[in-house]
PDB file of C-alpha atoms in Angstrom:
ATOM      1  CA  UNK A   1       0.000   0.000   0.000  1.00 63.00           C
ATOM      2  CA  UNK A   2       2.887   2.404   0.837  1.00 64.00           C
ATOM      3  CA  UNK A   3       4.749   1.527  -2.377  1.00 68.00           C
ATOM      4  CA  UNK A   4       1.619   2.134  -4.421  1.00 68.00           C
ATOM      5  CA  UNK A   5       1.257   5.579  -2.832  1.00 68.00           C
ATOM      6  CA  UNK A   6       4.953   6.434  -3.556  1.00 64.00           C
ATOM      7  CA  UNK A   7       4.605   5.340  -7.197  1.00 62.00           C
ATOM      8  CA  UNK A   8       1.482   7.481  -7.534  1.00 61.00           C
ATOM      9  CA  UNK A   9       3.278  10.526  -6.068  1.00 60.00           C
ATOM     10  CA  UNK A  10       6.313   9.902  -8.291  1.00 55.00           C
ATOM     11  CA  UNK A  11       4.078   9.672 -11.365  1.00 59.00           C
ATOM     12  CA  UNK A  12       2.362  12.930 -10.371  1.00 58.00           C
ATOM     13  CA  UNK A  13       5.743  14.615  -9.884  1.00 55.00           C
ATOM     14  CA  UNK A  14       7.012  13.357 -13.255  1.00 61.00           C
ATOM     15  CA  UNK A  15       3.778  14.472 -14.898  1.00 61.00           C
ATOM     16  CA  UNK A  16       4.207  17.977 -13.475  1.00 62.00           C
ATOM     17  CA  UNK A  17       7.805  18.122 -14.738  1.00 63.00           C
ATOM     18  CA  UNK A  18       6.745  17.022 -18.218  1.00 60.00           C
ATOM     19  CA  UNK A  19       3.881  19.519 -18.285  1.00 60.00           C
ATOM     20  CA  UNK A  20       6.231  22.277 -17.114  1.00 59.00           C
ATOM     21  CA  UNK A  21       8.747  21.398 -19.847  1.00 62.00           C
ATOM     22  CA  UNK A  22       6.028  21.298 -22.532  1.00 61.00           C
ATOM     23  CA  UNK A  23       4.642  24.649 -21.322  1.00 65.00           C
ATOM     24  CA  UNK A  24       8.114  26.198 -21.443  1.00 61.00           C
ATOM     25  CA  UNK A  25       8.617  24.907 -24.999  1.00 59.00           C
ATOM     26  CA  UNK A  26       5.249  26.302 -26.056  1.00 57.00           C
ATOM     27  CA  UNK A  27       6.047  29.703 -24.584  1.00 56.00           C
ATOM     28  CA  UNK A  28       9.465  29.773 -26.231  1.00 54.00           C
ATOM     29  CA  UNK A  29       8.066  28.670 -29.577  1.00 51.00           C
ATOM     30  CA  UNK A  30       5.555  31.524 -29.563  1.00 48.00           C
ATOM     31  CA  UNK A  31       8.129  34.210 -28.806  1.00 47.00           C
ATOM     32  CA  UNK A  32       8.256  36.754 -31.630  1.00 52.00           C
ATOM     33  CA  UNK A  33      11.225  39.038 -31.919  1.00 62.00           C
ATOM     34  CA  UNK A  34      10.928  42.220 -33.953  1.00 67.00           C
ATOM     35  CA  UNK A  35      13.299  42.487 -36.889  1.00 81.00           C
ATOM     36  CA  UNK A  36      14.653  45.793 -38.256  1.00 87.00           C
ATOM     37  CA  UNK A  37      12.937  46.662 -41.528  1.00 88.00           C
ATOM     38  CA  UNK A  38      12.833  49.368 -44.183  1.00 91.00           C
ATOM     39  CA  UNK A  39       9.844  49.973 -46.427  1.00 93.00           C
ATOM     40  CA  UNK A  40      10.239  52.141 -49.550  1.00 94.00           C
ATOM     41  CA  UNK A  41       7.429  53.469 -51.719  1.00 94.00           C
ATOM     42  CA  UNK A  42       8.034  55.527 -54.871  1.00 95.00           C
ATOM     43  CA  UNK A  43       5.205  57.567 -56.351  1.00 95.00           C
ATOM     44  CA  UNK A  44       6.017  58.470 -59.960  1.00 93.00           C
ATOM     45  CA  UNK A  45       3.033  59.928 -61.836  1.00 90.00           C
ATOM     46  CA  UNK A  46       5.165  61.426 -64.626  1.00 81.00           C
ATOM     47  CA  UNK A  47       5.358  65.192 -64.686  1.00 84.00           C
ATOM     48  CA  UNK A  48       2.339  66.855 -63.099  1.00 88.00           C
ATOM     49  CA  UNK A  49       1.585  70.563 -63.323  1.00 86.00           C
ATOM     50  CA  UNK A  50       0.615  71.864 -59.872  1.00 85.00           C
ATOM     51  CA  UNK A  51      -1.442  75.009 -60.101  1.00 78.00           C
ATOM     52  CA  UNK A  52      -3.661  75.203 -57.068  1.00 87.00           C
ATOM     53  CA  UNK A  53      -3.061  71.765 -55.443  1.00 91.00           C
ATOM     54  CA  UNK A  54      -2.187  68.118 -56.027  1.00 92.00           C
ATOM     55  CA  UNK A  55      -2.773  65.191 -53.627  1.00 93.00           C
ATOM     56  CA  UNK A  56      -1.281  61.700 -53.792  1.00 94.00           C
ATOM     57  CA  UNK A  57      -0.840  58.720 -51.458  1.00 94.00           C
ATOM     58  CA  UNK A  58       2.173  56.618 -50.489  1.00 94.00           C
ATOM     59  CA  UNK A  59       1.333  53.010 -49.563  1.00 94.00           C
ATOM     60  CA  UNK A  60       4.050  50.974 -47.801  1.00 93.00           C
ATOM     61  CA  UNK A  61       1.722  47.967 -47.465  1.00 92.00           C
ATOM     62  CA  UNK A  62       2.729  47.087 -51.034  1.00 90.00           C
ATOM     63  CA  UNK A  63       6.270  46.508 -49.740  1.00 88.00           C
ATOM     64  CA  UNK A  64       5.409  44.189 -46.869  1.00 88.00           C
ATOM     65  CA  UNK A  65       4.294  46.561 -44.108  1.00 90.00           C
ATOM     66  CA  UNK A  66       1.584  44.973 -41.921  1.00 88.00           C
ATOM     67  CA  UNK A  67      -0.503  47.529 -39.998  1.00 87.00           C
ATOM     68  CA  UNK A  68      -1.076  46.418 -36.446  1.00 82.00           C
ATOM     69  CA  UNK A  69       1.992  44.186 -36.180  1.00 84.00           C
ATOM     70  CA  UNK A  70       4.797  46.260 -37.740  1.00 87.00           C
ATOM     71  CA  UNK A  71       5.992  49.541 -36.266  1.00 86.00           C
ATOM     72  CA  UNK A  72       7.543  52.597 -37.959  1.00 88.00           C
ATOM     73  CA  UNK A  73      10.190  54.436 -35.916  1.00 88.00           C
ATOM     74  CA  UNK A  74      11.074  57.173 -38.445  1.00 89.00           C
ATOM     75  CA  UNK A  75      10.632  58.112 -42.084  1.00 90.00           C
ATOM     76  CA  UNK A  76      11.921  60.463 -44.756  1.00 91.00           C
ATOM     77  CA  UNK A  77       9.938  61.927 -47.611  1.00 92.00           C
ATOM     78  CA  UNK A  78      11.714  63.290 -50.685  1.00 94.00           C
ATOM     79  CA  UNK A  79       9.552  65.272 -53.112  1.00 92.00           C
ATOM     80  CA  UNK A  80      11.077  66.208 -56.476  1.00 91.00           C
ATOM     81  CA  UNK A  81       9.793  69.544 -57.787  1.00 88.00           C
ATOM     82  CA  UNK A  82      10.967  71.825 -60.555  1.00 84.00           C
ATOM     83  CA  UNK A  83      10.056  75.115 -62.204  1.00 79.00           C
ATOM     84  CA  UNK A  84       7.431  75.024 -64.946  1.00 74.00           C
ATOM     85  CA  UNK A  85       9.624  77.384 -67.027  1.00 72.00           C
ATOM     86  CA  UNK A  86       6.959  80.074 -67.302  1.00 63.00           C
ATOM     87  CA  UNK A  87       9.284  82.618 -65.720  1.00 59.00           C
ATOM     88  CA  UNK A  88       6.548  83.948 -63.476  1.00 62.00           C
ATOM     89  CA  UNK A  89       8.816  84.639 -60.538  1.00 63.00           C
ATOM     90  CA  UNK A  90       9.436  82.398 -57.617  1.00 74.00           C
ATOM     91  CA  UNK A  91       7.215  79.457 -56.780  1.00 80.00           C
ATOM     92  CA  UNK A  92       6.302  78.617 -53.184  1.00 85.00           C
ATOM     93  CA  UNK A  93       4.769  75.276 -52.213  1.00 87.00           C
ATOM     94  CA  UNK A  94       3.210  74.158 -48.925  1.00 88.00           C
ATOM     95  CA  UNK A  95       3.177  70.490 -47.946  1.00 90.00           C
ATOM     96  CA  UNK A  96       0.411  68.861 -45.877  1.00 88.00           C
ATOM     97  CA  UNK A  97       0.640  65.269 -44.620  1.00 88.00           C
ATOM     98  CA  UNK A  98      -2.480  63.184 -43.927  1.00 86.00           C
ATOM     99  CA  UNK A  99      -4.684  66.275 -44.276  1.00 78.00           C
ATOM    100  CA  UNK A 100      -3.628  67.738 -40.917  1.00 78.00           C
ATOM    101  CA  UNK A 101       0.137  68.042 -40.471  1.00 75.00           C
ATOM    102  CA  UNK A 102       1.231  71.206 -42.248  1.00 78.00           C
ATOM    103  CA  UNK A 103       4.945  71.034 -42.994  1.00 76.00           C
ATOM    104  CA  UNK A 104       5.824  74.513 -44.188  1.00 77.00           C
ATOM    105  CA  UNK A 105       6.693  76.610 -47.229  1.00 81.00           C
ATOM    106  CA  UNK A 106       9.336  75.622 -49.774  1.00 81.00           C
ATOM    107  CA  UNK A 107      10.715  76.890 -53.050  1.00 80.00           C
ATOM    108  CA  UNK A 108       8.720  75.146 -55.759  1.00 73.00           C
ATOM    109  CA  UNK A 109      11.755  74.937 -58.022  1.00 73.00           C
ATOM    110  CA  UNK A 110      13.723  72.731 -55.590  1.00 79.00           C
ATOM    111  CA  UNK A 111      13.344  69.304 -54.010  1.00 85.00           C
ATOM    112  CA  UNK A 112      11.682  69.049 -50.611  1.00 87.00           C
ATOM    113  CA  UNK A 113      13.284  66.639 -48.103  1.00 87.00           C
ATOM    114  CA  UNK A 114      11.390  65.951 -44.892  1.00 85.00           C
ATOM    115  CA  UNK A 115      12.592  63.840 -41.957  1.00 85.00           C
ATOM    116  CA  UNK A 116      10.320  62.588 -39.193  1.00 84.00           C
ATOM    117  CA  UNK A 117      11.103  60.710 -36.010  1.00 78.00           C
ATOM    118  CA  UNK A 118       8.813  58.722 -33.774  1.00 72.00           C
ATOM    119  CA  UNK A 119       6.167  61.452 -33.510  1.00 70.00           C
ATOM    120  CA  UNK A 120       5.658  61.737 -37.264  1.00 73.00           C
ATOM    121  CA  UNK A 121       5.820  57.967 -37.714  1.00 75.00           C
ATOM    122  CA  UNK A 122       2.385  57.621 -36.086  1.00 76.00           C
ATOM    123  CA  UNK A 123       1.020  58.840 -39.426  1.00 79.00           C
ATOM    124  CA  UNK A 124       2.077  55.476 -40.922  1.00 80.00           C
ATOM    125  CA  UNK A 125       1.655  52.988 -38.068  1.00 76.00           C
ATOM    126  CA  UNK A 126      -2.129  52.728 -38.173  1.00 80.00           C
ATOM    127  CA  UNK A 127      -2.714  52.044 -41.863  1.00 88.00           C
ATOM    128  CA  UNK A 128       0.592  52.192 -43.793  1.00 89.00           C
ATOM    129  CA  UNK A 129      -0.676  55.111 -45.877  1.00 92.00           C
ATOM    130  CA  UNK A 130       0.664  58.665 -46.097  1.00 92.00           C
ATOM    131  CA  UNK A 131      -1.462  61.240 -47.926  1.00 92.00           C
ATOM    132  CA  UNK A 132       0.563  64.164 -49.269  1.00 92.00           C
ATOM    133  CA  UNK A 133      -0.924  67.413 -50.546  1.00 92.00           C
ATOM    134  CA  UNK A 134       1.213  69.915 -52.469  1.00 91.00           C
ATOM    135  CA  UNK A 135      -0.403  73.331 -52.592  1.00 89.00           C
ATOM    136  CA  UNK A 136       0.808  76.257 -54.625  1.00 87.00           C
ATOM    137  CA  UNK A 137       1.053  79.192 -52.239  1.00 85.00           C
ATOM    138  CA  UNK A 138       2.662  81.416 -54.835  1.00 83.00           C
ATOM    139  CA  UNK A 139       3.201  80.725 -58.522  1.00 80.00           C
ATOM    140  CA  UNK A 140       3.052  77.275 -60.073  1.00 79.00           C
ATOM    141  CA  UNK A 141       5.492  74.400 -60.468  1.00 84.00           C
ATOM    142  CA  UNK A 142       5.927  70.833 -61.696  1.00 85.00           C
ATOM    143  CA  UNK A 143       5.883  67.679 -59.573  1.00 90.00           C
ATOM    144  CA  UNK A 144       8.170  64.880 -60.814  1.00 91.00           C
ATOM    145  CA  UNK A 145       8.063  62.113 -58.167  1.00 93.00           C
ATOM    146  CA  UNK A 146       8.158  61.326 -54.465  1.00 95.00           C
ATOM    147  CA  UNK A 147       9.982  58.688 -52.397  1.00 95.00           C
ATOM    148  CA  UNK A 148       8.915  57.582 -48.928  1.00 94.00           C
ATOM    149  CA  UNK A 149      11.463  55.611 -46.883  1.00 93.00           C
ATOM    150  CA  UNK A 150      10.135  54.254 -43.585  1.00 91.00           C
ATOM    151  CA  UNK A 151      12.324  52.487 -41.003  1.00 91.00           C
ATOM    152  CA  UNK A 152      11.074  50.383 -38.133  1.00 88.00           C
ATOM    153  CA  UNK A 153      10.501  46.935 -36.735  1.00 86.00           C
ATOM    154  CA  UNK A 154       8.679  44.097 -38.473  1.00 84.00           C
ATOM    155  CA  UNK A 155       7.168  41.165 -36.632  1.00 77.00           C
ATOM    156  CA  UNK A 156       8.558  37.956 -38.133  1.00 68.00           C
ATOM    157  CA  UNK A 157       6.215  35.544 -39.851  1.00 59.00           C
ATOM    158  CA  UNK A 158       5.766  32.265 -37.964  1.00 56.00           C
ATOM    159  CA  UNK A 159       8.046  29.531 -39.205  1.00 56.00           C
ATOM    160  CA  UNK A 160       6.690  26.070 -40.090  1.00 57.00           C
ATOM    161  CA  UNK A 161       8.958  24.479 -37.470  1.00 57.00           C
ATOM    162  CA  UNK A 162       7.519  26.763 -34.779  1.00 59.00           C
ATOM    163  CA  UNK A 163       4.003  25.809 -35.785  1.00 61.00           C
ATOM    164  CA  UNK A 164       4.919  22.105 -35.733  1.00 62.00           C
ATOM    165  CA  UNK A 165       6.420  22.501 -32.245  1.00 64.00           C
ATOM    166  CA  UNK A 166       3.279  24.233 -31.055  1.00 66.00           C
ATOM    167  CA  UNK A 167       1.075  21.513 -32.550  1.00 67.00           C
ATOM    168  CA  UNK A 168       3.134  18.677 -31.078  1.00 69.00           C
ATOM    169  CA  UNK A 169       3.058  20.361 -27.676  1.00 69.00           C
ATOM    170  CA  UNK A 170      -0.724  20.621 -27.802  1.00 67.00           C
ATOM    171  CA  UNK A 171      -0.989  16.962 -28.851  1.00 66.00           C
ATOM    172  CA  UNK A 172       1.313  16.000 -25.992  1.00 70.00           C
ATOM    173  CA  UNK A 173      -0.831  17.897 -23.498  1.00 65.00           C
ATOM    174  CA  UNK A 174      -3.951  16.166 -24.821  1.00 64.00           C
ATOM    175  CA  UNK A 175      -2.241  12.764 -24.561  1.00 65.00           C
ATOM    176  CA  UNK A 176      -1.091  13.366 -20.988  1.00 60.00           C
ATOM    177  CA  UNK A 177      -4.543  14.457 -19.975  1.00 60.00           C
ATOM    178  CA  UNK A 178      -6.031  11.344 -21.510  1.00 61.00           C
ATOM    179  CA  UNK A 179      -3.429   9.164 -19.829  1.00 63.00           C
ATOM    180  CA  UNK A 180      -4.203  10.791 -16.488  1.00 61.00           C
ATOM    181  CA  UNK A 181      -7.888   9.893 -16.791  1.00 58.00           C
TER     182      UNK A 181
END
């Protein structure tokens, strides 16, 4: 009777150790480490005459950005502008991002280079889209193209081996539970 009790306790102890090991493996297999990533989107509409205003959208989802799981830490926006050769004096352009962030006034005959850190990156994190509006404040100009370069962290895609380990762990737990009954 005493030996039977000891064997039962030993089996319970071994079962707890096995369950603890399986749980640890499951937790480790589900760990996702963020990987550094760069997403680049080029908007090239051919030459566009900008009289009053022109709006376009950058979409980094086309280059692998996943809203909700990936995170943008900073981005740069390079807008290529040039004079329309009408010799009407100087051109001044204002830039608005996502219909609310007004960037400032720039010479419409030169490129505009904008850099944003973590604060500006929240424009991209939610949906991966950046709406840009070029507005002629004075004169008119031509828009050639625009390049958005976003840097951040991408969540890795689950590997098949990780999924197999997770599945085998769940099967093992089901088997131990059945054995216990």
